[in-house]
Short mmCIF file of C-alpha atoms in Angstrom, two decimals:
data_model
loop_
_atom_site.label_atom_id
_atom_site.label_comp_id
_atom_site.label_asym_id
_atom_site.label_seq_id
_atom_site.Cartn_x
_atom_site.Cartn_y
_atom_site.Cartn_z
CA MET A 540 -185.76 -32.47 107.93
CA THR A 541 -184.02 -34.81 110.37
CA ALA A 542 -186.38 -37.37 109.39
CA GLN A 543 -185.47 -37.24 105.65
CA LEU A 544 -182.04 -37.42 106.34
CA ARG A 545 -182.71 -40.68 108.27
CA ALA A 546 -185.00 -41.92 105.90
CA GLU A 547 -182.33 -41.28 103.27
CA LEU A 548 -179.38 -42.31 104.84
CA LEU A 549 -181.30 -46.03 105.39
CA LYS A 550 -182.14 -45.79 101.93
CA GLN A 551 -178.51 -46.05 101.18
CA ARG A 552 -177.43 -48.69 103.65
CA SER A 553 -180.42 -50.97 102.82
CA THR A 554 -179.17 -51.97 99.14
CA ARG A 555 -176.29 -53.01 97.67
CA THR A 556 -176.10 -50.09 95.33
CA THR A 557 -173.36 -47.96 97.33
CA LEU A 558 -171.20 -50.75 98.61
CA TRP A 559 -170.92 -51.87 94.62
CA LEU A 560 -170.04 -48.37 93.75
CA PHE A 561 -167.09 -48.10 96.64
CA SER A 562 -165.75 -51.87 95.55
CA ALA A 563 -165.88 -50.88 92.12
CA MET A 564 -164.18 -47.18 92.65
CA LEU A 565 -161.11 -48.97 95.19
CA GLY A 566 -160.79 -51.73 92.52
CA LEU A 567 -160.11 -48.92 89.90
CA VAL A 568 -158.22 -46.91 92.08
CA VAL A 569 -155.94 -49.49 92.70
CA LEU A 570 -155.70 -50.43 89.22
CA ALA A 571 -154.99 -47.42 88.06
CA ILE A 572 -152.06 -46.21 90.72
CA LEU A 573 -150.59 -49.58 90.17
CA LEU A 574 -150.50 -48.95 86.16
CA HIS A 575 -149.16 -45.62 86.32
CA GLY A 576 -146.91 -46.80 89.36
CA PHE A 577 -145.23 -49.51 87.46
CA GLY A 578 -145.91 -48.26 83.76
CA LEU A 579 -144.08 -45.00 83.79
CA SER A 580 -140.64 -44.58 83.45
CA ALA A 581 -138.40 -44.03 86.55
CA GLY A 582 -137.39 -40.53 85.09
CA ILE A 583 -140.87 -39.50 85.11
CA LEU A 584 -142.14 -40.84 88.14
CA GLY A 585 -139.06 -39.52 90.03
CA ARG A 586 -140.45 -35.73 89.79
CA ARG A 587 -142.94 -34.20 92.34
CA SER A 588 -145.67 -33.14 89.95
CA SER A 589 -145.51 -36.72 88.43
CA GLN A 590 -146.16 -38.18 91.80
CA LEU A 591 -149.00 -36.03 92.73
CA ALA A 592 -150.74 -36.79 89.69
CA VAL A 593 -150.71 -40.36 89.99
CA LEU A 594 -152.08 -39.84 93.20
CA GLY A 595 -154.50 -37.80 91.98
CA GLN A 596 -156.14 -40.49 90.14
CA GLY A 597 -157.46 -41.14 93.70
CA GLN A 598 -159.39 -38.11 93.40
CA ARG A 599 -160.66 -38.39 89.65
CA LEU A 600 -162.04 -41.86 90.91
CA GLY A 601 -163.31 -40.60 94.20
CA THR A 602 -165.25 -37.31 92.02
CA LEU A 603 -166.96 -39.65 89.50
CA PHE A 604 -168.41 -42.46 91.91
CA ALA A 605 -169.20 -39.67 94.28
CA ALA A 606 -171.24 -38.01 91.56
CA LEU A 607 -172.81 -41.07 90.23
CA LEU A 608 -173.84 -42.09 93.75
CA GLY A 609 -175.66 -38.60 94.10
CA ALA A 610 -176.97 -38.96 90.77
CA VAL A 611 -178.44 -42.71 91.02
CA SER A 612 -179.74 -41.60 94.77
CA ILE A 613 -182.59 -40.21 93.10
CA THR A 614 -183.03 -41.44 89.90
CA VAL A 615 -183.16 -45.03 91.29
CA GLU A 616 -186.69 -43.76 93.09
CA PHE A 617 -187.77 -42.97 89.43
CA ARG A 618 -187.00 -45.85 87.76
CA HIS A 619 -188.53 -48.44 90.78
CA GLY A 620 -191.37 -45.73 91.58
CA THR A 621 -190.33 -45.46 95.13
CA ILE A 622 -190.85 -41.99 94.34
CA ARG A 623 -194.35 -42.27 94.81
CA PRO A 624 -194.19 -43.69 98.31
CA THR A 625 -191.43 -41.28 99.19
CA PHE A 626 -193.53 -37.97 97.79
CA LEU A 627 -196.55 -39.44 99.32
CA ALA A 628 -194.69 -39.79 103.08
CA THR A 629 -192.80 -36.32 102.71
CA PRO A 630 -195.12 -34.06 100.14
CA ARG A 631 -192.94 -31.25 100.44
CA ARG A 632 -190.41 -32.18 98.28
CA GLY A 633 -187.77 -29.64 98.79
CA ARG A 634 -187.07 -31.52 101.71
CA VAL A 635 -186.05 -34.80 99.88
CA VAL A 636 -183.92 -33.16 97.85
CA ALA A 637 -182.03 -31.72 100.45
CA ALA A 638 -182.21 -34.81 102.44
CA LYS A 639 -180.52 -36.41 99.05
CA VAL A 640 -178.04 -33.79 98.69
CA GLY A 641 -176.87 -34.13 102.21
CA VAL A 642 -176.54 -37.52 102.45
CA SER A 643 -174.94 -38.12 99.21
CA MET A 644 -172.32 -35.40 100.14
CA LEU A 645 -171.84 -37.23 103.27
CA ILE A 646 -171.13 -40.54 101.52
CA GLY A 647 -169.27 -38.47 98.63
CA ILE A 648 -167.24 -37.23 101.32
CA ALA A 649 -166.05 -40.47 102.44
CA PHE A 650 -165.70 -41.88 98.81
CA GLY A 651 -163.50 -38.84 97.97
CA LEU A 652 -161.38 -39.97 101.39
CA MET A 653 -161.14 -43.36 100.67
CA ALA A 654 -160.17 -43.44 97.56
CA THR A 655 -157.20 -40.96 97.98
CA ALA A 656 -155.81 -42.68 100.94
CA ILE A 657 -156.00 -46.24 99.19
CA ALA A 658 -154.30 -44.15 95.96
CA ALA A 659 -151.80 -43.02 98.69
CA VAL A 660 -151.10 -46.01 100.31
CA VAL A 661 -150.55 -48.08 96.83
CA GLY A 662 -149.04 -45.03 95.14
CA SER A 663 -146.13 -44.61 97.88
CA THR A 664 -145.46 -48.45 98.15
CA SER A 665 -145.25 -48.94 94.27
CA LEU A 666 -142.64 -45.75 94.13
CA ALA A 667 -140.94 -47.74 97.33
CA ALA A 668 -140.91 -51.24 95.43
CA ARG A 669 -139.33 -49.59 92.53
CA GLY A 670 -136.33 -47.56 94.62
CA LEU A 671 -137.57 -43.98 93.77
CA ALA A 672 -137.45 -41.25 96.36
CA ILE A 673 -141.16 -40.10 97.19
CA ARG A 674 -140.82 -36.45 96.90
CA LEU A 675 -144.08 -35.58 98.78
CA ASP A 676 -144.47 -34.09 102.00
CA ALA A 677 -147.30 -33.83 104.63
CA GLY A 678 -148.63 -31.10 103.33
CA ASP A 679 -148.99 -32.54 100.20
CA TYR A 680 -150.40 -35.67 101.19
CA ALA A 681 -152.91 -33.56 103.50
CA LEU A 682 -154.19 -30.99 100.63
CA LEU A 683 -154.77 -34.31 98.33
CA LEU A 684 -156.92 -36.10 100.84
CA ALA A 685 -158.86 -32.30 101.57
CA GLY A 686 -159.26 -31.57 97.92
CA SER A 687 -160.60 -35.01 97.34
CA ALA A 688 -162.84 -34.91 99.98
CA ALA A 689 -164.12 -31.40 98.85
CA GLY A 690 -164.51 -32.25 95.21
CA ALA A 691 -166.13 -35.69 95.78
CA GLY A 692 -168.68 -34.15 98.23
CA LEU A 693 -169.15 -31.43 95.89
CA TRP A 694 -169.85 -33.54 93.09
CA ALA A 695 -172.20 -35.62 95.15
CA ALA A 696 -174.80 -32.94 95.10
CA ILE A 697 -173.87 -31.80 91.10
CA GLY A 698 -174.88 -35.62 91.02
CA VAL A 699 -178.07 -35.26 92.97
CA GLY A 700 -179.19 -32.02 91.40
CA LEU A 701 -178.56 -33.46 87.74
CA GLY A 702 -180.06 -36.89 88.39
CA ALA A 703 -183.28 -34.85 89.58
CA VAL A 704 -183.73 -32.85 86.79
CA VAL A 705 -183.03 -35.63 84.25
CA ARG A 706 -184.69 -38.40 86.19
CA ASN A 707 -183.84 -41.24 83.70
CA GLN A 708 -180.95 -43.29 85.14
CA VAL A 709 -179.16 -44.06 82.01
CA PRO A 710 -179.08 -40.62 80.49
CA ALA A 711 -177.92 -39.52 84.07
CA VAL A 712 -174.90 -41.91 84.36
CA VAL A 713 -173.74 -41.57 80.97
CA GLY A 714 -173.76 -37.79 81.06
CA ILE A 715 -172.13 -37.74 84.30
CA CYS A 716 -169.39 -40.39 82.82
CA THR A 717 -168.70 -38.81 79.24
CA TRP A 718 -168.74 -35.00 81.12
CA LEU A 719 -165.83 -36.14 83.29
CA LEU A 720 -164.30 -38.54 80.99
CA PHE A 721 -164.24 -36.94 77.86
CA VAL A 722 -165.92 -33.72 77.57
CA GLU A 723 -163.92 -31.62 79.67
CA GLY A 724 -160.20 -33.55 78.61
CA LEU A 725 -161.32 -32.33 75.23
CA LEU A 726 -162.14 -28.81 75.93
CA PHE A 727 -158.99 -28.61 78.41
CA GLY A 728 -156.53 -30.67 77.04
CA ASP A 729 -157.44 -31.34 73.18
CA ILE A 730 -158.22 -28.13 72.08
CA GLY A 731 -155.97 -26.33 74.22
CA LEU A 732 -158.82 -24.05 75.62
CA SER A 733 -157.40 -24.10 79.01
CA ASN A 734 -158.47 -20.61 79.85
CA VAL A 735 -162.28 -22.02 80.12
CA GLY A 736 -161.52 -25.37 80.88
CA ARG A 737 -160.16 -24.54 84.09
CA PHE A 738 -163.13 -22.93 85.48
CA LEU A 739 -165.17 -26.11 84.57
CA PRO A 740 -166.53 -28.43 87.41
CA GLY A 741 -164.19 -31.29 86.91
CA SER A 742 -160.98 -29.36 86.74
CA LEU A 743 -162.44 -27.31 89.50
CA ALA A 744 -162.05 -30.94 91.50
CA ARG A 745 -159.04 -31.60 90.40
CA ALA A 746 -157.37 -28.22 91.24
CA ALA A 747 -158.86 -28.62 94.81
CA THR A 748 -156.07 -31.18 95.55
CA GLY A 749 -153.14 -28.91 94.41
CA GLN A 750 -152.56 -30.19 91.13
CA ASP A 751 -150.84 -28.67 88.18
CA PRO A 752 -150.74 -24.76 89.56
CA LEU A 753 -149.79 -23.10 86.48
CA MET A 754 -152.79 -24.71 84.42
CA LEU A 755 -155.16 -25.12 87.21
CA LEU A 756 -156.43 -22.60 89.85
CA ALA A 757 -155.26 -22.65 93.23
CA PRO A 758 -157.33 -25.29 95.84
CA SER A 759 -158.64 -22.05 97.75
CA LEU A 760 -160.28 -20.72 94.91
CA ALA A 761 -161.38 -23.78 93.24
CA VAL A 762 -163.30 -25.04 96.04
CA PRO A 763 -165.42 -22.15 96.28
CA LEU A 764 -166.23 -21.96 92.87
CA LEU A 765 -167.05 -25.67 92.42
CA ALA A 766 -169.23 -24.83 95.33
CA LEU A 767 -171.40 -22.73 93.32
CA TYR A 768 -171.65 -25.20 90.80
CA ALA A 769 -172.82 -27.52 93.07
CA ALA A 770 -175.13 -25.05 94.79
CA ALA A 771 -176.60 -24.14 90.90
CA ALA A 772 -177.05 -27.87 90.52
CA ALA A 773 -178.88 -28.51 93.63
CA ALA A 774 -181.08 -25.43 93.39
CA ALA A 775 -181.87 -26.94 89.38
CA GLY A 776 -182.56 -30.41 91.06
CA TRP A 777 -184.97 -28.50 93.67
CA ALA A 778 -187.11 -26.65 91.29
CA ALA A 779 -187.44 -29.20 88.83
CA THR A 780 -188.52 -31.85 91.68
CA THR A 781 -191.14 -29.17 93.18
CA ARG A 782 -192.59 -28.26 89.86
CA ARG A 783 -192.93 -31.22 88.07
CA ASP A 784 -195.57 -34.19 88.12
CA VAL A 785 -195.06 -37.38 89.52
CA ALA A 786 -196.47 -40.11 86.90
CA MET B 127 -224.45 -53.17 103.26
CA ALA B 128 -225.50 -49.94 101.82
CA ALA B 129 -225.95 -48.03 105.25
CA ALA B 130 -223.69 -45.23 105.61
CA GLY B 131 -221.40 -45.54 108.59
CA PRO B 132 -220.84 -44.05 111.70
CA MET B 133 -219.30 -40.79 112.03
CA THR B 134 -215.87 -40.72 113.28
CA GLY B 135 -214.92 -38.86 116.90
CA SER B 136 -214.53 -35.11 115.18
CA GLN B 137 -217.73 -33.88 113.23
CA ARG B 138 -216.12 -32.64 109.84
CA ARG B 139 -217.64 -29.83 108.10
CA TYR B 140 -216.02 -30.71 105.26
CA PRO B 141 -215.70 -34.19 103.00
CA VAL B 142 -213.32 -36.66 103.45
CA VAL B 143 -211.97 -36.39 99.70
CA SER B 144 -213.47 -33.62 97.26
CA ALA B 145 -212.85 -32.64 93.59
CA ARG B 146 -214.08 -29.17 92.81
CA SER B 147 -214.26 -28.61 89.17
CA LEU B 148 -211.06 -30.69 88.88
CA THR B 149 -209.13 -30.62 85.54
CA LYS B 150 -205.91 -31.58 84.40
CA ARG B 151 -204.45 -31.17 81.53
CA TYR B 152 -201.50 -32.53 79.35
CA GLY B 153 -200.72 -30.10 76.25
CA ARG B 154 -203.47 -30.85 73.95
CA VAL B 155 -204.84 -34.11 75.94
CA THR B 156 -207.47 -33.28 78.52
CA ALA B 157 -206.97 -36.35 81.34
CA VAL B 158 -209.80 -35.19 83.67
CA GLU B 159 -212.28 -32.77 83.15
CA ASP B 160 -214.37 -30.31 85.29
CA LEU B 161 -214.98 -33.25 87.68
CA THR B 162 -216.84 -32.50 90.94
CA PHE B 163 -217.33 -35.03 93.76
CA SER B 164 -217.09 -35.42 97.41
CA LEU B 165 -216.56 -38.42 99.77
CA ASN B 166 -218.18 -38.96 103.16
CA SER B 167 -216.86 -41.03 105.98
CA GLY B 168 -217.65 -44.64 107.11
CA THR B 169 -217.97 -45.22 103.25
CA VAL B 170 -216.41 -47.48 100.47
CA THR B 171 -216.44 -45.74 97.28
CA GLY B 172 -215.69 -47.92 93.68
CA PHE B 173 -213.99 -45.60 91.18
CA LEU B 174 -214.92 -46.83 87.79
CA GLY B 175 -214.09 -46.36 84.08
CA PRO B 176 -212.58 -47.68 81.24
CA ASN B 177 -208.74 -47.63 80.93
CA GLY B 178 -207.61 -43.99 80.50
CA ALA B 179 -210.67 -42.80 81.47
CA GLY B 180 -208.55 -40.23 84.03
CA LYS B 181 -209.16 -42.74 87.20
CA SER B 182 -205.44 -42.68 88.15
CA THR B 183 -204.70 -38.75 87.42
CA THR B 184 -207.39 -37.87 89.54
CA LEU B 185 -205.83 -40.09 92.64
CA ARG B 186 -202.64 -38.84 92.11
CA LEU B 187 -204.07 -35.03 91.91
CA LEU B 188 -205.57 -35.66 95.17
CA LEU B 189 -202.37 -36.88 96.43
CA GLY B 190 -200.32 -34.51 95.41
CA LEU B 191 -198.47 -36.03 92.98
CA ALA B 192 -199.72 -33.96 89.78
CA GLN B 193 -201.11 -30.21 90.07
CA PRO B 194 -204.37 -29.58 88.79
CA THR B 195 -204.83 -27.32 85.84
CA ALA B 196 -207.88 -25.98 87.49
CA GLY B 197 -210.09 -26.40 90.05
CA ASP B 198 -209.64 -28.32 93.50
CA ALA B 199 -208.38 -31.97 94.50
CA LEU B 200 -209.19 -31.73 98.63
CA VAL B 201 -208.37 -34.70 101.41
CA PHE B 202 -209.81 -33.45 104.76
CA GLY B 203 -210.58 -29.94 103.31
CA ARG B 204 -206.75 -29.28 102.23
CA ARG B 205 -204.38 -30.03 99.76
CA TYR B 206 -202.57 -33.31 100.32
CA ARG B 207 -199.28 -31.53 100.74
CA ASP B 208 -200.63 -29.01 103.61
CA LEU B 209 -201.45 -31.67 105.55
CA GLU B 210 -199.47 -31.86 108.65
CA GLU B 211 -198.97 -35.39 108.86
CA PRO B 212 -200.28 -36.72 105.57
CA MET B 213 -199.52 -40.68 106.44
CA THR B 214 -201.70 -40.29 109.89
CA LYS B 215 -204.47 -39.14 107.20
CA VAL B 216 -204.20 -40.71 103.98
CA GLY B 217 -202.71 -44.42 103.06
CA ALA B 218 -202.63 -44.49 99.39
CA VAL B 219 -201.46 -47.35 96.82
CA LEU B 220 -200.62 -46.26 93.14
CA GLU B 221 -198.96 -49.17 91.52
CA SER B 222 -198.18 -52.55 92.56
CA ASN B 223 -194.35 -52.65 92.42
CA ASP B 224 -193.22 -49.41 93.75
CA PHE B 225 -190.16 -51.06 95.19
CA HIS B 226 -186.69 -51.33 94.98
CA PRO B 227 -185.94 -55.03 94.26
CA GLY B 228 -182.85 -55.30 96.27
CA ARG B 229 -184.29 -53.51 99.08
CA SER B 230 -185.98 -55.79 101.79
CA GLY B 231 -189.95 -55.28 102.80
CA ARG B 232 -188.93 -54.61 106.44
CA ASP B 233 -186.31 -52.01 105.02
CA HIS B 234 -188.92 -50.29 102.59
CA LEU B 235 -191.67 -49.79 105.52
CA ARG B 236 -188.90 -48.46 107.75
CA THR B 237 -187.58 -45.95 105.24
CA LEU B 238 -191.18 -44.92 104.71
CA ALA B 239 -191.89 -45.00 108.78
CA LEU B 240 -188.57 -42.82 109.62
CA ALA B 241 -189.56 -40.22 106.97
CA ALA B 242 -193.35 -39.87 108.41
CA GLY B 243 -192.12 -40.17 111.59
CA ILE B 244 -193.60 -43.25 112.32
CA PRO B 245 -192.18 -45.50 115.32
CA TRP B 246 -190.62 -48.74 114.03
CA PRO B 247 -192.62 -51.12 116.19
CA ARG B 248 -195.64 -50.22 113.79
CA VAL B 249 -193.68 -51.80 111.09
CA GLU B 250 -193.90 -55.20 112.43
CA GLU B 251 -197.49 -54.53 113.32
CA VAL B 252 -198.41 -54.17 110.05
CA LEU B 253 -196.07 -56.60 108.40
CA GLU B 254 -198.04 -59.18 110.60
CA PHE B 255 -201.24 -57.55 109.59
CA VAL B 256 -200.63 -58.21 105.88
CA GLN B 257 -198.84 -61.26 106.81
CA LEU B 258 -195.54 -60.93 105.52
CA ALA B 259 -193.84 -61.02 108.69
CA LYS B 260 -191.65 -64.33 107.69
CA ALA B 261 -190.83 -62.75 104.42
CA ALA B 262 -189.92 -59.38 105.63
CA ASP B 263 -185.93 -59.68 105.28
CA ARG B 264 -186.36 -61.18 101.90
CA ARG B 265 -185.09 -58.61 99.09
CA VAL B 266 -188.75 -57.22 97.30
CA GLY B 267 -187.51 -58.58 94.16
CA THR B 268 -188.07 -62.36 95.09
CA TYR B 269 -191.65 -61.55 96.32
CA SER B 270 -194.92 -62.49 94.38
CA LEU B 271 -197.25 -59.73 93.13
CA GLY B 272 -199.98 -60.52 95.43
CA MET B 273 -196.86 -60.12 98.19
CA ARG B 274 -196.19 -57.16 96.64
CA GLN B 275 -199.64 -55.95 96.84
CA ARG B 276 -199.70 -56.96 100.54
CA LEU B 277 -196.30 -54.72 101.27
CA GLY B 278 -197.62 -52.02 99.15
CA LEU B 279 -201.02 -52.01 101.31
CA ALA B 280 -198.43 -52.08 104.86
CA GLY B 281 -197.01 -49.23 103.72
CA ALA B 282 -200.22 -47.44 102.94
CA LEU B 283 -201.47 -48.62 106.65
CA LEU B 284 -197.98 -47.39 108.42
CA GLY B 285 -199.98 -44.09 109.69
CA ASP B 286 -202.84 -45.83 110.75
CA PRO B 287 -204.93 -43.39 108.47
CA GLU B 288 -208.59 -42.32 108.07
CA LEU B 289 -208.81 -42.49 104.09
CA LEU B 290 -207.33 -45.56 101.96
CA ILE B 291 -207.17 -44.65 98.38
CA LEU B 292 -205.94 -47.90 96.45
CA ASP B 293 -205.78 -48.27 92.54
CA GLU B 294 -206.15 -51.74 91.36
CA PRO B 295 -205.37 -53.39 94.92
CA ALA B 296 -206.94 -56.81 93.86
CA ASN B 297 -204.62 -57.47 91.16
CA GLY B 298 -202.17 -60.24 91.75
CA LEU B 299 -204.07 -61.66 94.60
CA ASP B 300 -205.32 -65.11 94.80
CA PRO B 301 -208.87 -65.75 95.75
CA ALA B 302 -208.23 -66.04 99.34
CA GLY B 303 -206.19 -62.38 99.18
CA VAL B 304 -209.17 -60.90 97.41
CA HIS B 305 -211.05 -62.45 100.37
CA TRP B 306 -208.74 -61.09 102.79
CA LEU B 307 -208.60 -57.63 101.34
CA ARG B 308 -212.52 -57.29 100.95
CA THR B 309 -213.01 -58.33 104.78
CA PHE B 310 -210.39 -55.88 105.59
CA MET B 311 -211.80 -52.88 103.41
CA ARG B 312 -215.36 -53.59 104.85
CA ARG B 313 -214.19 -53.44 108.56
CA PHE B 314 -211.99 -50.47 107.94
CA ALA B 315 -215.44 -48.67 106.47
CA ASP B 316 -217.47 -50.03 109.38
CA ARG B 317 -214.99 -48.40 112.00
CA GLY B 318 -215.95 -44.96 110.43
CA GLU B 319 -212.91 -44.75 108.03
CA THR B 320 -212.91 -43.93 104.35
CA VAL B 321 -212.11 -46.46 101.04
CA LEU B 322 -211.44 -44.94 97.37
CA ILE B 323 -211.13 -47.99 95.26
CA ALA B 324 -210.15 -47.51 91.78
CA SER B 325 -210.81 -50.71 89.75
CA HIS B 326 -212.26 -52.30 86.49
CA VAL B 327 -213.14 -55.61 87.97
CA LEU B 328 -216.67 -54.42 88.31
CA ALA B 329 -217.58 -58.06 90.23
CA GLU B 330 -214.71 -56.98 92.98
CA VAL B 331 -216.71 -53.50 93.43
CA ALA B 332 -219.96 -54.89 93.21
CA GLN B 333 -219.13 -57.16 96.35
CA THR B 334 -217.23 -54.39 98.00
CA ALA B 335 -218.46 -50.90 97.68
CA ASP B 336 -221.39 -48.61 99.00
CA ARG B 337 -221.22 -46.12 96.40
CA VAL B 338 -219.78 -45.44 93.05
CA LEU B 339 -218.30 -43.17 90.84
CA ILE B 340 -218.18 -43.71 87.22
CA ILE B 341 -216.08 -41.74 84.76
CA LEU B 342 -215.53 -41.48 81.26
CA GLY B 343 -213.30 -39.23 79.16
CA GLY B 344 -212.01 -37.60 82.48
CA ARG B 345 -215.74 -36.35 83.13
CA LEU B 346 -218.30 -37.74 85.71
CA VAL B 347 -220.83 -39.81 84.06
CA ALA B 348 -222.52 -41.30 87.06
CA ALA B 349 -222.08 -41.09 91.09
CA GLY B 350 -224.61 -42.51 93.34
CA ALA B 351 -225.29 -45.68 96.09
CA LEU B 352 -224.44 -49.00 94.11
CA ASP B 353 -227.86 -50.23 94.81
CA GLU B 354 -229.66 -47.19 93.30
CA LEU B 355 -227.30 -47.59 90.38
CA ALA B 356 -227.45 -51.11 89.91
CA GLY B 357 -230.93 -51.14 90.53
CA ARG B 358 -231.96 -49.04 87.37
CA SER B 359 -230.00 -51.42 85.03
CA GLY B 360 -230.13 -54.90 87.32
CA THR B 361 -226.77 -55.21 87.85
CA LEU B 362 -223.45 -52.90 88.31
CA GLU B 363 -222.47 -54.16 84.85
CA ASN B 364 -225.51 -53.22 82.81
CA ALA B 365 -225.23 -50.22 84.45
CA TYR B 366 -221.76 -49.42 83.70
CA LEU B 367 -221.98 -50.88 80.16
CA GLU B 368 -224.92 -48.73 79.40
CA LEU B 369 -223.31 -45.23 81.08
CA THR B 370 -219.89 -45.51 79.09
CA ALA B 371 -221.49 -46.82 75.81
CA THR B 372 -224.11 -43.74 75.71
CA GLU B 373 -221.11 -41.83 76.28
CA ALA B 374 -218.76 -43.39 73.74
CA SER B 375 -221.14 -43.22 71.07
#
């Protein structure tokens, strides 16, 4: 199993995909924070909940890109055919899926931490530049970072599972983007199904950072629930990969 | 050239490759039907048949990439996935372009070596052997088809296997490359190892193989020594055309 983990780590390091995803994520975090930090009125931005929500943009983007990284880690092998040599080297395919889950979670955690760290730095600088008092304490920052790391790490596993089931890169990537950016928002906000919406995996990742305690679950409940989603997705990916033929 | 090669060190009780009543169906389509054959060590076997005859499916069944609907596909007496260290027993190249275009040739081989527990110095050996050492740090996307074929072969040779399974390996090679490949396969077999090479280039097989398997519509229509088979009809091409025409009508 160590052998497969090391192989998967080298796969991640030896193409530019990871770096590209990481750069795109950081660029979008900076853009999102600056737009909120300078676009919103001083009255709104003065509130603690607003400041938390703005810095939470880091978590949203960290989660999204971690999920994409996880999905691409397996769909790219089907796309370029490297899945054949991969399975010839490791015919016990469950190990390949497990190693991809492990490595993607590790990088996902790093994505979540970095996205929120950059969001915190840019966000607090923006507030200071506008002369607004920062109403977040060390505990808030710690929860933002820890929750973002947990959410992104677990979503990376969901990405691997989904990618292993779908196999095709474009539908997997489009599926993740539409789910996180559109579908959950639709269920949660627009038609007000918050009783259902807060149990969905995107909301759970957001809840992990301590956002919106009236609508979302507490982090201590959200993280274990999200872990269940991740375990289910990884198990589905494992089952699909071990059972289905490779052309 | 058709003489059987010497036995390898261990006296085997099983053939290197064996298919027993091997059948694969995809929905209503039967890709391989009741295929039975076996290969012994020290031989180069040409696996012939028209496009869609079931050659590639058979190779995938032998390599555990696809599951048989019925029957067995065994290498060294076991299913591929039950081999302890498969790359040290079997090396295979199924497609000519199974690489990430953004990864260097060396890193491609290193990922496989890591997964299979093969030390990295071996990567440099096989790169040298297939004459890709100078291009090893370039991204595979910049490689010619011939270079990709050789990189694929390098991957198959990483574990110093006893059996090579190659699907259309001469595709894209220039005449010097084809000559190099043929010489390599001959030496490999003369050392007591085994080669199964699927091809539709009859001339290539006629110059390299000791034995021939011909399949058509997923069924085995001929198997035997190249000399015998070609002898009956004059040339391998005549034999092949007769066999595949008879069955098709």
